[in-house]
Tab-separated table of C-alpha atoms in Angstrom:
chain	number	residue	atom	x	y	z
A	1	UNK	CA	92.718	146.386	133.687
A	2	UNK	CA	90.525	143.282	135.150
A	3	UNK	CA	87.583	142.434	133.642
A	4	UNK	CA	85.270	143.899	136.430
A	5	UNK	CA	87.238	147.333	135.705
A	6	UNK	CA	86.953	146.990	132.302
A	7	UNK	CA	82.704	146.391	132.663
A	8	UNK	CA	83.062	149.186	134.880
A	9	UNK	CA	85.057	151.534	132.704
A	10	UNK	CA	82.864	150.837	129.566
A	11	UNK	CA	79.639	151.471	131.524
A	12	UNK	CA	80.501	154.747	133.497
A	13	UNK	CA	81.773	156.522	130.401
A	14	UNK	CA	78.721	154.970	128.016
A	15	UNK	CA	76.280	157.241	130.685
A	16	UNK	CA	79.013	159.986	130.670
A	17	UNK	CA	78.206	160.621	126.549
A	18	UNK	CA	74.464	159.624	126.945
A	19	UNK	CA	74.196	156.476	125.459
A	20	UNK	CA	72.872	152.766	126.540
A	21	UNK	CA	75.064	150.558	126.512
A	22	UNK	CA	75.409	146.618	126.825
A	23	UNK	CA	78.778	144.652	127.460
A	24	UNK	CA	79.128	141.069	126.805
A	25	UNK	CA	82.812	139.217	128.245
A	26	UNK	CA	83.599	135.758	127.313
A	27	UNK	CA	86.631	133.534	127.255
A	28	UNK	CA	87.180	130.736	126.686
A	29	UNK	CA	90.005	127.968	127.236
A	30	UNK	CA	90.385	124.603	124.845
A	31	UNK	CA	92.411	121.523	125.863
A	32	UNK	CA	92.693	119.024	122.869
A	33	UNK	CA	94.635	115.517	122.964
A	34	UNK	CA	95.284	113.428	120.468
A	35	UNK	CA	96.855	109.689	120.803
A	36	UNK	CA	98.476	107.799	118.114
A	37	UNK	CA	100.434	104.622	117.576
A	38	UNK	CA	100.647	104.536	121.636
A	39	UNK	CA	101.795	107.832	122.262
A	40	UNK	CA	100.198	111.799	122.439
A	41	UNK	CA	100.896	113.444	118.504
A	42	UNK	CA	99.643	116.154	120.067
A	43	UNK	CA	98.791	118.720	123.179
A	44	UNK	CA	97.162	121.636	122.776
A	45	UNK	CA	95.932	124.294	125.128
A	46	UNK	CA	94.424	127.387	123.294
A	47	UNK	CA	92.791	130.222	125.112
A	48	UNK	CA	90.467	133.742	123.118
A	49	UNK	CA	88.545	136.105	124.664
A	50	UNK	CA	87.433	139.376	124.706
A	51	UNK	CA	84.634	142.014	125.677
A	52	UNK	CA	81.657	142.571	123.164
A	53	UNK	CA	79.893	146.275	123.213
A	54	UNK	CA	76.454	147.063	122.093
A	55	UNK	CA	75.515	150.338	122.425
A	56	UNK	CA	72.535	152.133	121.148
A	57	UNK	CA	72.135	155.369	119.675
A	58	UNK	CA	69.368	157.330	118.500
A	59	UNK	CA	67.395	154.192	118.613
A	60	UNK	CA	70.027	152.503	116.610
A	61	UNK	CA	72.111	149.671	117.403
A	62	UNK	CA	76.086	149.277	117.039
A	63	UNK	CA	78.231	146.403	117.553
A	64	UNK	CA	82.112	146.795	118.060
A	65	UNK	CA	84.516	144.286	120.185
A	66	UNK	CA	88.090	143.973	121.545
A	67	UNK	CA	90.584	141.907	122.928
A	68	UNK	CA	92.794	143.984	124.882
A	69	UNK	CA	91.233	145.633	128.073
A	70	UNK	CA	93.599	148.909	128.236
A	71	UNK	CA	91.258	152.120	128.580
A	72	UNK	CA	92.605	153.299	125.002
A	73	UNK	CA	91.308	149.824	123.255
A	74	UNK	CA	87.748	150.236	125.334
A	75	UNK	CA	87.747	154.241	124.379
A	76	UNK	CA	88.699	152.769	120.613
A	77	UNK	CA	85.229	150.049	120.948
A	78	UNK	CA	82.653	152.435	122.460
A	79	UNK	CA	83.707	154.993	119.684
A	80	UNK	CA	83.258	152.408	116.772
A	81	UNK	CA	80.556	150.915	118.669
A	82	UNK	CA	78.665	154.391	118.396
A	83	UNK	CA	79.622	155.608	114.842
A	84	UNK	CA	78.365	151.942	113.697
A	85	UNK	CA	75.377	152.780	115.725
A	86	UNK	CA	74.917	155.969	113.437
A	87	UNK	CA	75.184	154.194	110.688
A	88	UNK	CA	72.709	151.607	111.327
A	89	UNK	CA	69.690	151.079	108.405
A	90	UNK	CA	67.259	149.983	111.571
A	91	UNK	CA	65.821	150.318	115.181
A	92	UNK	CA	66.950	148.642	117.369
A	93	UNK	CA	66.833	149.251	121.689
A	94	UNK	CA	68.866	147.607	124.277
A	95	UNK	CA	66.012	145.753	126.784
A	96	UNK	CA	65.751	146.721	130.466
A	97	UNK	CA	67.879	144.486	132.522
A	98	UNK	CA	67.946	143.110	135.611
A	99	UNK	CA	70.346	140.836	138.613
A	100	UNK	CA	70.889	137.594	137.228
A	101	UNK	CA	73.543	136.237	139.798
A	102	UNK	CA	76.496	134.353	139.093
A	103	UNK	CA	76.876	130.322	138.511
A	104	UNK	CA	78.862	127.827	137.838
A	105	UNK	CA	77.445	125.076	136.074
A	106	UNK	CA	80.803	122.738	135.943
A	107	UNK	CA	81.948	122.744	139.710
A	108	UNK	CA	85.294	120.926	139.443
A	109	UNK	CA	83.966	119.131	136.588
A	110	UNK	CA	87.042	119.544	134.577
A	111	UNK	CA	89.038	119.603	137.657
A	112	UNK	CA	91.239	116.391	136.934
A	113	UNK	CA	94.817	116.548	136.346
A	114	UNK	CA	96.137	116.930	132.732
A	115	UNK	CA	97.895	113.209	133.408
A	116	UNK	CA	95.084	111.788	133.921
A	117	UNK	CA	93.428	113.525	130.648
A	118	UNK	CA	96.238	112.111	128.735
A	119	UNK	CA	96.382	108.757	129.987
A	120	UNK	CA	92.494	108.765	129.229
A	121	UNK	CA	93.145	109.391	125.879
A	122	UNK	CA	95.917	107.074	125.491
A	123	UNK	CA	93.726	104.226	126.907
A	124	UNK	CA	90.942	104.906	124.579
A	125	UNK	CA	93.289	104.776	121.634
A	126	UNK	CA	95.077	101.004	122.871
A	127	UNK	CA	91.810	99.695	123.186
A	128	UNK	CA	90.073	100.779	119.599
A	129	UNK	CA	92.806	98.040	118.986
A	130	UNK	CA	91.198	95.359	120.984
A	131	UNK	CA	89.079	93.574	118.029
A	132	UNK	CA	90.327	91.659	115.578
A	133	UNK	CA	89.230	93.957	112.464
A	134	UNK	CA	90.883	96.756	113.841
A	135	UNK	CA	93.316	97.515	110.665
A	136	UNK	CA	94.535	101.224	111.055
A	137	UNK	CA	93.483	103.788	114.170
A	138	UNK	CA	93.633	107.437	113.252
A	139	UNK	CA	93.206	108.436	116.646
A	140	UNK	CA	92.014	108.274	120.056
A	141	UNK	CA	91.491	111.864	121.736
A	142	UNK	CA	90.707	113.695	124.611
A	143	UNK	CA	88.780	117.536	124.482
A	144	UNK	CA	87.570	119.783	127.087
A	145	UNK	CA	85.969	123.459	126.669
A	146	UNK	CA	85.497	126.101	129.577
A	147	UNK	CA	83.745	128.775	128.908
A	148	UNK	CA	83.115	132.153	130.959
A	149	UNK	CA	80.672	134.461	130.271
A	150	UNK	CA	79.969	138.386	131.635
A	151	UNK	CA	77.359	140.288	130.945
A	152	UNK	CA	75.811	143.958	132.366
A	153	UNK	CA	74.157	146.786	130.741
A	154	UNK	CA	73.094	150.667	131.738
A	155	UNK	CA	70.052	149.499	131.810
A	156	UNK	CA	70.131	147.258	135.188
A	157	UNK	CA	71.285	143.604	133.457
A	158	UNK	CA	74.139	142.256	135.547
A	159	UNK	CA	75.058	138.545	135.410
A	160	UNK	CA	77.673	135.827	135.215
A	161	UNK	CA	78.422	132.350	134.472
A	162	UNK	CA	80.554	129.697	133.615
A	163	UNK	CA	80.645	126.859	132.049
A	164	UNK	CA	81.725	123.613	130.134
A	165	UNK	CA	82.246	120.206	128.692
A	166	UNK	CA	84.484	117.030	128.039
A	167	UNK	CA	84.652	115.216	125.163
A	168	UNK	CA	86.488	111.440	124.004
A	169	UNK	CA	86.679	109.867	120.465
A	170	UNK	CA	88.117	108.350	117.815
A	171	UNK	CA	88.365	107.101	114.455
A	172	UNK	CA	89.475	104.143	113.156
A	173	UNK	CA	88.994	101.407	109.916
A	174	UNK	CA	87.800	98.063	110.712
A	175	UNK	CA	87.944	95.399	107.691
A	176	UNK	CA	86.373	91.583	107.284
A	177	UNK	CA	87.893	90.084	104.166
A	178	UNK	CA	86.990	92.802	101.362
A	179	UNK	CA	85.218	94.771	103.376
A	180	UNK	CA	86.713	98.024	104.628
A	181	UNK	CA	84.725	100.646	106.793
A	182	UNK	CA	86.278	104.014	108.485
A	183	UNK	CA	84.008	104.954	111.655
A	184	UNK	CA	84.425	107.913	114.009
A	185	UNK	CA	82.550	109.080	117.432
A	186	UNK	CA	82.699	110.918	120.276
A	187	UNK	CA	80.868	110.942	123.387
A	188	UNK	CA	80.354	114.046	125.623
A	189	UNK	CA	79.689	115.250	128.918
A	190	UNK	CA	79.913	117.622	131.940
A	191	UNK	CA	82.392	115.715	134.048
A	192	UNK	CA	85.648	114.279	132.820
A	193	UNK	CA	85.047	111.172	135.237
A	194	UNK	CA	81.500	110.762	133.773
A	195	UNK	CA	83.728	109.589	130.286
A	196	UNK	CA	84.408	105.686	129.807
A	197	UNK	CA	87.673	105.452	127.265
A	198	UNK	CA	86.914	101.690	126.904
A	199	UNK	CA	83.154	101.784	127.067
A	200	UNK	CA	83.621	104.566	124.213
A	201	UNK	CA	85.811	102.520	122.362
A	202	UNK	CA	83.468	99.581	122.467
A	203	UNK	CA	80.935	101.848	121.068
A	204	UNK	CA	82.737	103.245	117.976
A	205	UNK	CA	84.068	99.432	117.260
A	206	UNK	CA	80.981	98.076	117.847
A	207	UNK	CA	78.956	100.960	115.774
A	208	UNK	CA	81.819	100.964	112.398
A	209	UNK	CA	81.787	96.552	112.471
A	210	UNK	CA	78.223	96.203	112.019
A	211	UNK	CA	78.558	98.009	108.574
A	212	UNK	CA	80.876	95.783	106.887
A	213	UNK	CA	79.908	93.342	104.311
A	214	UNK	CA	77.352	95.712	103.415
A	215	UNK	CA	74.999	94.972	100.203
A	216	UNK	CA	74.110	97.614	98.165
A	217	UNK	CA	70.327	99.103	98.492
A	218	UNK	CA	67.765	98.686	95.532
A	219	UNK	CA	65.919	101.803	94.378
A	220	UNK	CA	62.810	101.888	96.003
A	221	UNK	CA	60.931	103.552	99.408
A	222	UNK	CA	61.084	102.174	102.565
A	223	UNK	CA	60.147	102.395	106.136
A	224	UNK	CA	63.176	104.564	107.762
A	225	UNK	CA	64.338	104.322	110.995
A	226	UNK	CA	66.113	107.413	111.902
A	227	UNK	CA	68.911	106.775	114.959
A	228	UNK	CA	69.805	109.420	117.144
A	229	UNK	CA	72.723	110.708	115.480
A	230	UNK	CA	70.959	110.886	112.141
A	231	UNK	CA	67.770	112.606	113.241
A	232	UNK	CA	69.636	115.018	115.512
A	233	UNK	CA	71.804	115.951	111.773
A	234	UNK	CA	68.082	116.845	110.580
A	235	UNK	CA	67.465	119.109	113.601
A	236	UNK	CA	70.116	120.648	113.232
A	237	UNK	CA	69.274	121.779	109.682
A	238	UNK	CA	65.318	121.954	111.006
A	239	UNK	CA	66.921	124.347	113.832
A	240	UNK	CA	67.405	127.436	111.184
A	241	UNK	CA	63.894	127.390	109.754
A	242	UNK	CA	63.076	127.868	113.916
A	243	UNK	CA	64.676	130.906	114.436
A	244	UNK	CA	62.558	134.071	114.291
A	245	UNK	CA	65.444	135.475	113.051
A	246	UNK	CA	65.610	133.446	109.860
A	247	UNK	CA	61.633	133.892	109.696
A	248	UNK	CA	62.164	137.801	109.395
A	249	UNK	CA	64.566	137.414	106.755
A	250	UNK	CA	62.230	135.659	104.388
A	251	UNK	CA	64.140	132.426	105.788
A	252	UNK	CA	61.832	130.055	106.891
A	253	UNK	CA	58.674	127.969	105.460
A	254	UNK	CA	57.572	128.326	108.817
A	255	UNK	CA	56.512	131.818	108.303
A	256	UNK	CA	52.251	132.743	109.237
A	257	UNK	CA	52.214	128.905	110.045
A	258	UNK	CA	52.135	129.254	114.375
A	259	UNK	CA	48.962	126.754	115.982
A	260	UNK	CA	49.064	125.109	112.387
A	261	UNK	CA	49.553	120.831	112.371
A	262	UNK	CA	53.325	120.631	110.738
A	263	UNK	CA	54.630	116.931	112.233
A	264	UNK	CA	52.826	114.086	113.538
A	265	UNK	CA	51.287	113.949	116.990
A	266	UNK	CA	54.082	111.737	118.086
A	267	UNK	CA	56.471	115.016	117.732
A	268	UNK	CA	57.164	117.361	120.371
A	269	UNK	CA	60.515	119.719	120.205
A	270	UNK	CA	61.655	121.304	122.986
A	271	UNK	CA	64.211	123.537	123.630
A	272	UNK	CA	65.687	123.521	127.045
A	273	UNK	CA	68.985	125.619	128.217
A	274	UNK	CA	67.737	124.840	131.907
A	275	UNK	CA	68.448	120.638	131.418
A	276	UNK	CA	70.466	119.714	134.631
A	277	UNK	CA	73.363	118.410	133.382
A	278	UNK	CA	72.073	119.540	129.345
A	279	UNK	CA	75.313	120.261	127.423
A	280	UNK	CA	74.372	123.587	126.858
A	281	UNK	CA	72.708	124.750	129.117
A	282	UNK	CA	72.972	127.890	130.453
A	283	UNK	CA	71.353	130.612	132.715
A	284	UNK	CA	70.097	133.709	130.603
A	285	UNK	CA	70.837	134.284	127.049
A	286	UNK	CA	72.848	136.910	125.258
A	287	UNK	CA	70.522	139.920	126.327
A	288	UNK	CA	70.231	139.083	129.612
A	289	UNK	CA	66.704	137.000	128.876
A	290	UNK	CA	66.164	134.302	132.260
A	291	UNK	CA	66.533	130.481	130.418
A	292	UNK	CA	63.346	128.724	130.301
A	293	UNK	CA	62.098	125.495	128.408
A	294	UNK	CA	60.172	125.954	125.668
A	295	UNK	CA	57.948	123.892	123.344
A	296	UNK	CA	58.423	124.669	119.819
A	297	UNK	CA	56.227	122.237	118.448
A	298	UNK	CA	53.491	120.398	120.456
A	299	UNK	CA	51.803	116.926	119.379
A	300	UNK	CA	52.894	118.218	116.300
A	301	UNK	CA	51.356	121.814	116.332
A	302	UNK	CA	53.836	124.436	115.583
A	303	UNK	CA	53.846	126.263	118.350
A	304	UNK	CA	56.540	129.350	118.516
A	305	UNK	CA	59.780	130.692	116.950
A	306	UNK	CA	62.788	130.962	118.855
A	307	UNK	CA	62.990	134.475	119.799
A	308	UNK	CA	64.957	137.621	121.021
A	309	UNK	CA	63.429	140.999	122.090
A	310	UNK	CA	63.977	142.119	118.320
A	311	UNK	CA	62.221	139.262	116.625
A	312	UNK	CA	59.711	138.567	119.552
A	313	UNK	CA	58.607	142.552	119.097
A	314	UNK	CA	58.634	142.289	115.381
A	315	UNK	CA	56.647	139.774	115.088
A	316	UNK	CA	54.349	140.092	118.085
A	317	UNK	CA	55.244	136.879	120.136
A	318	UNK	CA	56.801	135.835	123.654
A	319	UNK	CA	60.716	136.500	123.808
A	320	UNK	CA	61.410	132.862	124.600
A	321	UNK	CA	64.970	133.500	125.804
A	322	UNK	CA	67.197	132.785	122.576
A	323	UNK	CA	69.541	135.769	121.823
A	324	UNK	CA	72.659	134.658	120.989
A	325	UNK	CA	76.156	136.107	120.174
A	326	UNK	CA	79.644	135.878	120.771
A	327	UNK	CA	81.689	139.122	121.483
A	328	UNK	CA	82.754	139.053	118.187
A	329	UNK	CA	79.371	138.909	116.290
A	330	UNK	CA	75.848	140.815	116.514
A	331	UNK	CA	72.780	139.366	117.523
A	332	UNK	CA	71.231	136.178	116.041
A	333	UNK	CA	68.621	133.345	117.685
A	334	UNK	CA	69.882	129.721	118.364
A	335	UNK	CA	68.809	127.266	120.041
A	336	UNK	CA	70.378	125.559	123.319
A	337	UNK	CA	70.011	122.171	124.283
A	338	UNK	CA	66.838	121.265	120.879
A	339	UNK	CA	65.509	117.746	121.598
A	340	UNK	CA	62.504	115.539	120.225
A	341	UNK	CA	60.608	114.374	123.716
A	342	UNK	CA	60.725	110.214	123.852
A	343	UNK	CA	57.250	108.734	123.248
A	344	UNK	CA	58.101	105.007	123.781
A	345	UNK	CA	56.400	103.222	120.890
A	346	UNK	CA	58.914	102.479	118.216
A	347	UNK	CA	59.387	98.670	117.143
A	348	UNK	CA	61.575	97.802	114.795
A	349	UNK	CA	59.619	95.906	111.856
A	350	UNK	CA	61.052	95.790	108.377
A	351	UNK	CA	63.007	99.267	106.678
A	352	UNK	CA	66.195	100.724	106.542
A	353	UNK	CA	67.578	101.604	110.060
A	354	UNK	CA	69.991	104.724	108.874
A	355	UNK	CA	72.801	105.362	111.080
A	356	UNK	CA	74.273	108.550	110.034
A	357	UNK	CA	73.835	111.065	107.303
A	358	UNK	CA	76.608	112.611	105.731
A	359	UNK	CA	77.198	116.239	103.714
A	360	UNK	CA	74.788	117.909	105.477
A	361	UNK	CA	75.821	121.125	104.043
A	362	UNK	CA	75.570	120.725	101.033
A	363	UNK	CA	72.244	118.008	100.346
A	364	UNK	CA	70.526	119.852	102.816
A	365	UNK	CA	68.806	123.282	102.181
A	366	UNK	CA	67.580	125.022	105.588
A	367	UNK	CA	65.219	127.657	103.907
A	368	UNK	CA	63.259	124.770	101.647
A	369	UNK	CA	63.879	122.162	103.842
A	370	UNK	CA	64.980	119.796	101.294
A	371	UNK	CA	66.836	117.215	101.155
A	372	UNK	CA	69.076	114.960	99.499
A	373	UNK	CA	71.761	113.095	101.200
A	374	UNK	CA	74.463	110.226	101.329
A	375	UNK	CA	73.659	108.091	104.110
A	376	UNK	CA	75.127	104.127	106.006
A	377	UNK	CA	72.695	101.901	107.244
A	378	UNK	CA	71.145	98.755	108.438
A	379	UNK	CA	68.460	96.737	106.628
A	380	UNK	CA	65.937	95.565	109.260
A	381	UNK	CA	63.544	92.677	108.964
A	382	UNK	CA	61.294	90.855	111.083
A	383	UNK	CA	62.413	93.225	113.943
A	384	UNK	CA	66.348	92.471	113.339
A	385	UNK	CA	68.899	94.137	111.819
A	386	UNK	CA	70.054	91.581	108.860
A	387	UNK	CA	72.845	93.057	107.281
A	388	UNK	CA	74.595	96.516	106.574
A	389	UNK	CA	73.242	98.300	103.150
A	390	UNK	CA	75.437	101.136	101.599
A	391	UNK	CA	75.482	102.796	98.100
A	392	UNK	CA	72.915	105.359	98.618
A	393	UNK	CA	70.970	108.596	98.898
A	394	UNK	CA	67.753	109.404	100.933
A	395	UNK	CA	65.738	111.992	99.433
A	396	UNK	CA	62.767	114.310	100.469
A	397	UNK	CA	61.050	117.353	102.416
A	398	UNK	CA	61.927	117.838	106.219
A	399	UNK	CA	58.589	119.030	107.075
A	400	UNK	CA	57.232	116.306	105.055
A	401	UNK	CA	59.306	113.583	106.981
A	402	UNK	CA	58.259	115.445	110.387
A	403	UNK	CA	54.283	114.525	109.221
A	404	UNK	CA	55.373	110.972	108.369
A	405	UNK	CA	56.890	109.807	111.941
A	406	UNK	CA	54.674	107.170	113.345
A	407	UNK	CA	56.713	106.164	115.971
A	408	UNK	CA	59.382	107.331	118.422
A	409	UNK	CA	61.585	105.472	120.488
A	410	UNK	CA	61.869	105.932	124.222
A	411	UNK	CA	66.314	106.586	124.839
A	412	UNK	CA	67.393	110.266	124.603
A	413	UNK	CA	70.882	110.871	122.515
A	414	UNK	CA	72.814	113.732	121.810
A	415	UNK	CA	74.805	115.294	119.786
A	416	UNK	CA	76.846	118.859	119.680
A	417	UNK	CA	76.957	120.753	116.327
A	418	UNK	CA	76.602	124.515	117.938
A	419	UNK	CA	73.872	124.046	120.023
A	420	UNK	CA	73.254	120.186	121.404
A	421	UNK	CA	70.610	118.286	119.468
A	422	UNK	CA	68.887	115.545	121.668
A	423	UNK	CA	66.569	112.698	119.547
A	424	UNK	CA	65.569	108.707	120.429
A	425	UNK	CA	65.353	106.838	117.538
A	426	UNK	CA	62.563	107.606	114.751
A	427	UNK	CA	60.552	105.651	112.417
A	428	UNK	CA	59.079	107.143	109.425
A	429	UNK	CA	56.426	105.546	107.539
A	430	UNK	CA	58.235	105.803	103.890
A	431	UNK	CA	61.122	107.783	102.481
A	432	UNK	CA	62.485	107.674	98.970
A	433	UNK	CA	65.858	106.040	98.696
A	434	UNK	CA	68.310	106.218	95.475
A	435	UNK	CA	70.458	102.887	95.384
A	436	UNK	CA	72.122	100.862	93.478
């Protein structure tokens, strides 16, 4: 049975028993390459997919899913689908749908031939060689995702779209003298040909020498200068306490606290899944919801939640659009393509420019907001960077940290953890670091 059938099928005979029903299709197809020592260690081409029913029942919601599209598995799904329905604590309703068309947001973006993916990676691993404190490479690589996504419902919804990214890295150790330092990156995009190997390889060289010789950090606060990478780590962690979802659940600090000041005026957070060429970007979300941008916090005013139709009628607000699930989960909130908007008006004065955090997971806590984590960095004076600092922990409050930017810098920069988290660089006017 195609997929159209299988919509089809799963539809007619959820109106044949009386029940609403929602069916979510998605595959997707992974090509990972990874150079070493010269040659490809490895190819690997891994496809999943599978059809994701909601159906709802007595004003109850079930979820149920499978991978095989034969008329006994879908018979098998809508069954569990309903009985889960039945057994449901809460209400729940599927939302009116309506035509959403069909897309394709890669083109032939991905189109290249696989030689040319694996000489790309190959390339990119030779030339993480090309400096002379280049000791060991661990590898140079080449990734690409495509994803395809269905969705219709009894209730009118009826949509498609498809799809995807690229993605190059690597990871290497660099050394000068006594100094050793392992640094890793990768750089994303729509297109394959939009991807440099040797301008990417510049990059991570360039980003893992400037943090040897490093002196350890005194005790003490400083001014903080958050780059990209770092900041968009804190998003992502900020990102939970967001979701209306986690807000419902007793989750979030940001509870009761919509039109209140909680970040500087210099902060605005958007979220925007409609970003032409925005890594994830997409069309409607999970319940059939048209994309739209969104401002989550404005000039620092906390603005709104991210919401589905569940949380935005719980709680009273705008559905902004952010249902999410896969066909193997139920619905949650997440965010698409979350970004702090470039002001312009960061110079670098005197602080500690951090490069990257590290352990997210476990130093920081997404309900509280706290934080305490390992970080590398830069010590900054007189508007340059001086030399590399290393040997400690940055501690504090997110929402705290959010009220103490004064300044934010004017270059966009992402990164993909889930969702893609976009952020210049930040300065903040003290945090507390734990050094040597």
């Amino acid at each position: 049975m195609t997929l159209e059938e299988a919509k089809r099928y799963l539809l007619r005979r959820a109106k044949e028993l009386g029940l609403e029903a929602e069916v979510l299709f998605q595959e997707e197809r992974e090509l990972s390459l990874r150079a070493r020592q010269g040659t490809l260690e490895e190819i690997k081409e891994a496809r999943q997919g599978g059809i994701g029913l909601r159906v709802q029942v007595q004003r109850r919601l079930g979820y149920a899913y499978t991978e095989e599209l034969s008329p006994e598995a879908l018979e098998w799904a809508l069954s569990e689908a309903r009985d889960n329905a039945l057994l449901a604590g809460k209400e729940g309703l599927i939302p009116p749908g309506q035509a959403l068309g069909s897309h394709d947001l890669i083109g032939e973006g991905l189109s290249a031939p696989l030689e040319a993916k694996k000489q790309s990676a190959l390339e990119l691993e030779r030339a993480l060689w090309e400096d002379s404190r280049t000791r060991s490479v661990l590898m140079g690589g080449y990734m690409e995702k495509e994803v395809r996504l269905a969705l219709a419902s009894t209730l009118g919804t009826e949509g498609a779209f498809r799809t995807g990214l690229a993605g190059m890295g690597g990871s290497l150790v660099m050394a000068d003298g006594p100094s050793l330092k392992q640094g890793w990156d990768f750089r994303l995009a729509k297109e394959f040909h939009a991807l440099d190997p040797s301008r990417t390889a510049l990059e991570i060289r360039e980003k893992t020498a400037r943090l040897l010789n490093a002196k350890p950090l005194p005790t003490g606060r400083y001014r903080a200068y958050l780059e990209p990478k770092a900041m968009a780590g804190l998003l992502l962690v900020l990102s939970r306490s967001l979701s209306a979802k986690s807000a419902l659940e007793g989750k979030s600090r940001l509870l009761n606290r919509l039109g209140e000041r909680i970040a500087s005026e210099w902060v605005t957070l958007v979220d925007d899944p409609t970003l032409e060429k925005g890594l994830v970007s997409r069309p409607f979300d999970a319940e059939g919801t048209p994309a739209r941008r969104t401002a989550v916090v404005e000039k620092g005013v906390f603005k709104t939640f991210l919401h589905n139709s569940e949380t935005a009628k719980a709680l009273g607000q705008e559905n902004t659009g952010h249902a999410f699930r896969t066909y193997r989960g139920v619905m949650d909130v997440a965010p698409t393509n979350l970004y702090l908007e470039p002001v312009g008006n960061l110079r670098l004065e005197k602080g500690v420019r951090i490069t990257e955090f590290m352990g997210l997971h476990a130093g920081a806590n997404p309900v509280s907001l706290d934080f305490s984590l390992q970080a590398l960095g830069l010590w900054v004076e007189e508007g340059e960077v001086r030399y590399a600092v290393e040997n400690f922990a940055v501690a504090g409050n997110l929402l705290e940290l959010l009220k103490a930017i004064e300044a934010v810098g004017d270059e966009l920069d992402w990164e993909v953890m889930g969702s893609a988290f976009g952020s210049p660089m930040v300065a903040v006017a003290e945090l507390s670091f734990a050094g040597a």
